[in-house]
Amino acid sequence: MTWLWNNLGLVLGLTADHARLSAIPILVGFAASIPLGWFASRFRAARGILLTVFGILFTIPSLALFVSLPAILGTKILDDANVIVALSIYAIAMMLRGATDAFSSVSSDVLQSATAMGYGSASRFWTVQLPLAGPVLLATLRVVSVSTVSLLSVAALIGKGGLGYLFTNGYQRDFPEEIVIGIVFTLLIALVFDLILVALGRVLLPWSRRDPRVMRSGLRSMIGASRQAGAGA
């Protein structure tokens, strides 16, 4: 604990940097997966192509992607853009299958009823399809959030890993306390992000709390995303 108090400014700075670099890809992954997931749920051919492409992208080792992106993007090795783009790719890959399942889970009878009531394509999506898909989207997003916070630590090997710096520095100095502190603060970020998502879900999706079908569907998406994350890491 003495080391933590003596280096509290460093730890808090790394924590803020870790949270920032994690939050952006999570938001990008969610925003991109909505139209892609909707498109994949409507067209079987698109579903196969999109899931296959992003599944292949997810299998690229994270360190290799971090190192390769500067040459592709024309950025410097220490630019935040490299980490953000790489983690955004992984976030979309993890989120896409859950988003596709979420939109596919909306009953066609419900959509036909909305059309019969006079809803156009756009209004039906925003007022019917997206809200009903929301619980499964949220369940998948929670997995994406935790995975992204964890994956960012790998970027410490190229100097942009936030709290991952404590892992590499503690290992090089043979100082376990620094590593443990890095783990604890990484877990705290993941926990805070998850609590925020749960709170948003309670506010925005109150109807889903007691629906067991939603819980089962969300659980399946979480398990699928977790398996994919384990294979990609």
CSV table of C-alpha atoms in Angstrom, one decimal:
chain,number,residue,atom,x,y,z
A,1,MET,CA,0.0,0.0,0.0
A,2,THR,CA,2.9,2.3,0.6
A,3,TRP,CA,3.8,2.2,-3.1
A,4,LEU,CA,0.3,3.0,-4.1
A,5,TRP,CA,0.1,6.1,-1.9
A,6,ASN,CA,3.5,7.3,-3.1
A,7,ASN,CA,2.5,6.8,-6.7
A,8,LEU,CA,-1.2,7.6,-6.5
A,9,GLY,CA,-1.0,10.3,-9.1
A,10,LEU,CA,0.6,7.9,-11.6
A,11,VAL,CA,-2.0,5.2,-10.9
A,12,LEU,CA,-5.0,7.6,-11.2
A,13,GLY,CA,-3.6,9.0,-14.4
A,14,LEU,CA,-3.2,5.6,-15.9
A,15,THR,CA,-6.7,4.7,-14.7
A,16,ALA,CA,-8.2,7.7,-16.4
A,17,ASP,CA,-6.2,6.9,-19.6
A,18,HIS,CA,-7.3,3.2,-19.5
A,19,ALA,CA,-11.0,4.2,-19.0
A,20,ARG,CA,-10.8,6.7,-21.9
A,21,LEU,CA,-9.1,4.3,-24.4
A,22,SER,CA,-11.6,1.6,-23.4
A,23,ALA,CA,-14.8,3.6,-23.6
A,24,ILE,CA,-14.3,4.9,-27.1
A,25,PRO,CA,-14.0,1.4,-28.8
A,26,ILE,CA,-17.0,0.2,-26.7
A,27,LEU,CA,-19.1,3.0,-28.0
A,28,VAL,CA,-17.9,2.6,-31.6
A,29,GLY,CA,-18.5,-1.1,-31.5
A,30,PHE,CA,-22.0,-0.6,-30.2
A,31,ALA,CA,-22.9,2.1,-32.7
A,32,ALA,CA,-21.4,0.1,-35.7
A,33,SER,CA,-23.0,-3.2,-34.7
A,34,ILE,CA,-26.6,-1.8,-34.7
A,35,PRO,CA,-26.9,-1.2,-38.5
A,36,LEU,CA,-24.6,-4.2,-39.3
A,37,GLY,CA,-26.6,-6.5,-37.0
A,38,TRP,CA,-29.9,-5.2,-38.4
A,39,PHE,CA,-28.7,-5.8,-42.0
A,40,ALA,CA,-27.4,-9.2,-41.2
A,41,SER,CA,-30.6,-10.2,-39.5
A,42,ARG,CA,-32.6,-9.3,-42.7
A,43,PHE,CA,-30.4,-11.0,-45.3
A,44,ARG,CA,-29.1,-14.5,-44.8
A,45,ALA,CA,-26.2,-14.0,-47.2
A,46,ALA,CA,-25.1,-10.8,-45.5
A,47,ARG,CA,-25.2,-12.5,-42.1
A,48,GLY,CA,-22.8,-15.3,-43.3
A,49,ILE,CA,-20.4,-12.8,-44.9
A,50,LEU,CA,-20.4,-10.3,-42.1
A,51,LEU,CA,-20.0,-12.8,-39.3
A,52,THR,CA,-17.3,-14.6,-41.1
A,53,VAL,CA,-15.3,-11.5,-42.0
A,54,PHE,CA,-15.4,-10.1,-38.4
A,55,GLY,CA,-14.8,-13.5,-37.0
A,56,ILE,CA,-11.6,-13.7,-39.0
A,57,LEU,CA,-10.6,-10.2,-37.9
A,58,PHE,CA,-11.1,-11.2,-34.3
A,59,THR,CA,-8.7,-14.1,-34.6
A,60,ILE,CA,-5.8,-11.7,-35.4
A,61,PRO,CA,-3.6,-11.5,-32.2
A,62,SER,CA,-4.1,-8.2,-30.5
A,63,LEU,CA,-0.4,-7.4,-30.3
A,64,ALA,CA,0.1,-8.1,-34.0
A,65,LEU,CA,-2.8,-5.8,-34.9
A,66,PHE,CA,-1.5,-3.0,-32.6
A,67,VAL,CA,1.9,-3.2,-34.3
A,68,SER,CA,0.6,-3.5,-37.9
A,69,LEU,CA,-2.0,-0.6,-37.8
A,70,PRO,CA,0.6,2.2,-37.9
A,71,ALA,CA,1.7,1.0,-41.3
A,72,ILE,CA,-1.9,0.7,-42.5
A,73,LEU,CA,-3.2,3.9,-41.1
A,74,GLY,CA,0.0,6.0,-41.5
A,75,THR,CA,0.1,6.9,-37.8
A,76,LYS,CA,2.9,6.8,-35.3
A,77,ILE,CA,3.4,3.7,-33.1
A,78,LEU,CA,2.4,5.7,-30.0
A,79,ASP,CA,-0.8,7.3,-31.4
A,80,ASP,CA,-4.0,6.6,-29.6
A,81,ALA,CA,-5.7,5.9,-32.9
A,82,ASN,CA,-3.9,2.6,-33.3
A,83,VAL,CA,-5.3,1.2,-30.1
A,84,ILE,CA,-8.7,2.7,-30.6
A,85,VAL,CA,-9.1,1.3,-34.1
A,86,ALA,CA,-7.8,-2.2,-33.1
A,87,LEU,CA,-10.1,-2.4,-30.1
A,88,SER,CA,-13.0,-1.1,-32.1
A,89,ILE,CA,-12.5,-3.9,-34.6
A,90,TYR,CA,-12.6,-6.4,-31.8
A,91,ALA,CA,-15.6,-4.8,-30.2
A,92,ILE,CA,-17.6,-4.9,-33.5
A,93,ALA,CA,-16.6,-8.5,-34.0
A,94,MET,CA,-17.8,-9.5,-30.5
A,95,MET,CA,-21.0,-7.3,-30.7
A,96,LEU,CA,-22.1,-8.2,-34.2
A,97,ARG,CA,-23.3,-11.7,-33.5
A,98,GLY,CA,-25.3,-10.6,-30.4
A,99,ALA,CA,-26.8,-7.7,-32.4
A,100,THR,CA,-27.8,-10.0,-35.2
A,101,ASP,CA,-29.4,-12.5,-32.8
A,102,ALA,CA,-31.1,-9.6,-31.0
A,103,PHE,CA,-32.8,-8.3,-34.1
A,104,SER,CA,-33.6,-11.8,-35.3
A,105,SER,CA,-35.3,-12.6,-32.0
A,106,VAL,CA,-37.9,-9.9,-32.6
A,107,SER,CA,-41.1,-11.8,-33.7
A,108,SER,CA,-42.1,-11.2,-37.3
A,109,ASP,CA,-45.7,-11.1,-36.1
A,110,VAL,CA,-44.8,-8.1,-34.0
A,111,LEU,CA,-43.2,-6.4,-37.0
A,112,GLN,CA,-46.2,-7.1,-39.2
A,113,SER,CA,-48.6,-5.8,-36.6
A,114,ALA,CA,-46.5,-2.6,-36.4
A,115,THR,CA,-46.7,-2.2,-40.1
A,116,ALA,CA,-50.4,-2.8,-40.1
A,117,MET,CA,-50.8,0.0,-37.5
A,118,GLY,CA,-49.1,2.4,-39.9
A,119,TYR,CA,-45.5,2.4,-38.9
A,120,GLY,CA,-43.0,3.0,-41.6
A,121,SER,CA,-39.7,1.2,-41.9
A,122,ALA,CA,-37.8,3.9,-39.9
A,123,SER,CA,-40.4,4.4,-37.2
A,124,ARG,CA,-40.9,0.7,-36.8
A,125,PHE,CA,-37.2,0.2,-36.3
A,126,TRP,CA,-36.8,3.0,-33.7
A,127,THR,CA,-40.0,2.4,-31.8
A,128,VAL,CA,-40.5,-1.3,-32.0
A,129,GLN,CA,-37.6,-3.4,-33.3
A,130,LEU,CA,-34.7,-1.7,-31.5
A,131,PRO,CA,-36.4,-1.5,-28.1
A,132,LEU,CA,-37.4,-5.2,-28.2
A,133,ALA,CA,-33.8,-6.1,-29.2
A,134,GLY,CA,-32.4,-3.9,-26.5
A,135,PRO,CA,-32.1,-6.5,-23.7
A,136,VAL,CA,-30.0,-8.9,-25.8
A,137,LEU,CA,-27.9,-5.9,-27.1
A,138,LEU,CA,-27.3,-4.8,-23.6
A,139,ALA,CA,-26.3,-8.3,-22.5
A,140,THR,CA,-23.8,-8.6,-25.3
A,141,LEU,CA,-22.5,-5.0,-24.7
A,142,ARG,CA,-21.6,-6.0,-21.1
A,143,VAL,CA,-19.4,-8.7,-22.4
A,144,VAL,CA,-17.8,-6.4,-24.9
A,145,SER,CA,-17.2,-3.8,-22.2
A,146,VAL,CA,-15.3,-6.2,-19.9
A,147,SER,CA,-13.4,-7.8,-22.8
A,148,THR,CA,-12.3,-4.4,-24.1
A,149,VAL,CA,-11.0,-3.2,-20.7
A,150,SER,CA,-9.0,-6.4,-20.5
A,151,LEU,CA,-7.6,-6.4,-24.0
A,152,LEU,CA,-6.3,-2.8,-23.7
A,153,SER,CA,-3.7,-4.0,-21.2
A,154,VAL,CA,-1.9,-5.8,-24.0
A,155,ALA,CA,-1.2,-2.4,-25.7
A,156,ALA,CA,1.2,-1.7,-22.8
A,157,LEU,CA,3.8,-3.6,-24.8
A,158,ILE,CA,3.7,-0.8,-27.4
A,159,GLY,CA,3.5,1.9,-24.7
A,160,LYS,CA,-0.3,2.7,-24.9
A,161,GLY,CA,-1.9,0.2,-22.5
A,162,GLY,CA,-3.1,2.4,-19.7
A,163,LEU,CA,-2.9,0.3,-16.5
A,164,GLY,CA,-1.1,-2.4,-18.5
A,165,TYR,CA,2.0,-0.3,-17.8
A,166,LEU,CA,1.9,-1.4,-14.2
A,167,PHE,CA,1.9,-5.1,-15.4
A,168,THR,CA,5.0,-4.7,-17.6
A,169,ASN,CA,6.9,-2.4,-15.2
A,170,GLY,CA,6.1,-4.6,-12.2
A,171,TYR,CA,7.2,-7.6,-14.1
A,172,GLN,CA,10.5,-6.0,-15.2
A,173,ARG,CA,11.2,-4.8,-11.7
A,174,ASP,CA,10.1,-8.1,-10.1
A,175,PHE,CA,7.6,-6.1,-8.0
A,176,PRO,CA,4.3,-8.0,-7.6
A,177,GLU,CA,2.6,-5.3,-5.6
A,178,GLU,CA,2.6,-3.0,-8.7
A,179,ILE,CA,1.1,-5.8,-10.8
A,180,VAL,CA,-1.6,-6.5,-8.2
A,181,ILE,CA,-2.5,-2.8,-8.1
A,182,GLY,CA,-2.8,-2.8,-11.9
A,183,ILE,CA,-5.1,-5.8,-11.7
A,184,VAL,CA,-7.3,-4.2,-9.0
A,185,PHE,CA,-7.8,-0.9,-10.8
A,186,THR,CA,-8.5,-2.7,-14.1
A,187,LEU,CA,-11.2,-4.7,-12.4
A,188,LEU,CA,-12.6,-1.5,-10.9
A,189,ILE,CA,-12.9,0.1,-14.3
A,190,ALA,CA,-14.6,-3.0,-15.7
A,191,LEU,CA,-17.0,-3.1,-12.7
A,192,VAL,CA,-17.8,0.6,-13.0
A,193,PHE,CA,-18.5,0.3,-16.7
A,194,ASP,CA,-20.7,-2.8,-16.1
A,195,LEU,CA,-22.7,-1.0,-13.3
A,196,ILE,CA,-23.2,2.0,-15.7
A,197,LEU,CA,-24.6,-0.3,-18.3
A,198,VAL,CA,-26.8,-2.1,-15.9
A,199,ALA,CA,-28.2,1.2,-14.6
A,200,LEU,CA,-28.8,2.4,-18.2
A,201,GLY,CA,-30.6,-0.9,-18.9
A,202,ARG,CA,-32.9,-0.5,-15.9
A,203,VAL,CA,-33.8,3.1,-17.0
A,204,LEU,CA,-34.1,2.5,-20.7
A,205,LEU,CA,-35.4,-1.1,-20.7
A,206,PRO,CA,-37.6,-1.6,-17.6
A,207,TRP,CA,-39.9,-4.1,-19.4
A,208,SER,CA,-37.2,-6.7,-19.8
A,209,ARG,CA,-36.4,-7.4,-16.1
A,210,ARG,CA,-38.9,-10.1,-15.6
A,211,ASP,CA,-39.0,-11.7,-19.0
A,212,PRO,CA,-37.3,-15.1,-18.8
A,213,ARG,CA,-37.1,-15.4,-22.6
A,214,VAL,CA,-35.1,-12.2,-22.7
A,215,MET,CA,-32.8,-13.5,-20.0
A,216,ARG,CA,-32.2,-16.8,-21.8
A,217,SER,CA,-31.6,-15.0,-25.2
A,218,GLY,CA,-29.2,-12.6,-23.5
A,219,LEU,CA,-27.4,-15.4,-21.8
A,220,ARG,CA,-26.9,-17.2,-25.1
A,221,SER,CA,-25.4,-14.1,-26.7
A,222,MET,CA,-23.1,-13.5,-23.7
A,223,ILE,CA,-21.8,-17.1,-23.8
A,224,GLY,CA,-21.2,-16.9,-27.6
A,225,ALA,CA,-19.4,-13.6,-27.2
A,226,SER,CA,-17.3,-14.9,-24.3
A,227,ARG,CA,-16.2,-17.9,-26.3
A,228,GLN,CA,-15.3,-15.7,-29.2
A,229,ALA,CA,-13.3,-13.4,-26.9
A,230,GLY,CA,-11.5,-16.4,-25.4
A,231,ALA,CA,-10.5,-17.6,-28.9
A,232,GLY,CA,-9.3,-14.2,-30.0
A,233,ALA,CA,-7.2,-13.3,-27.0
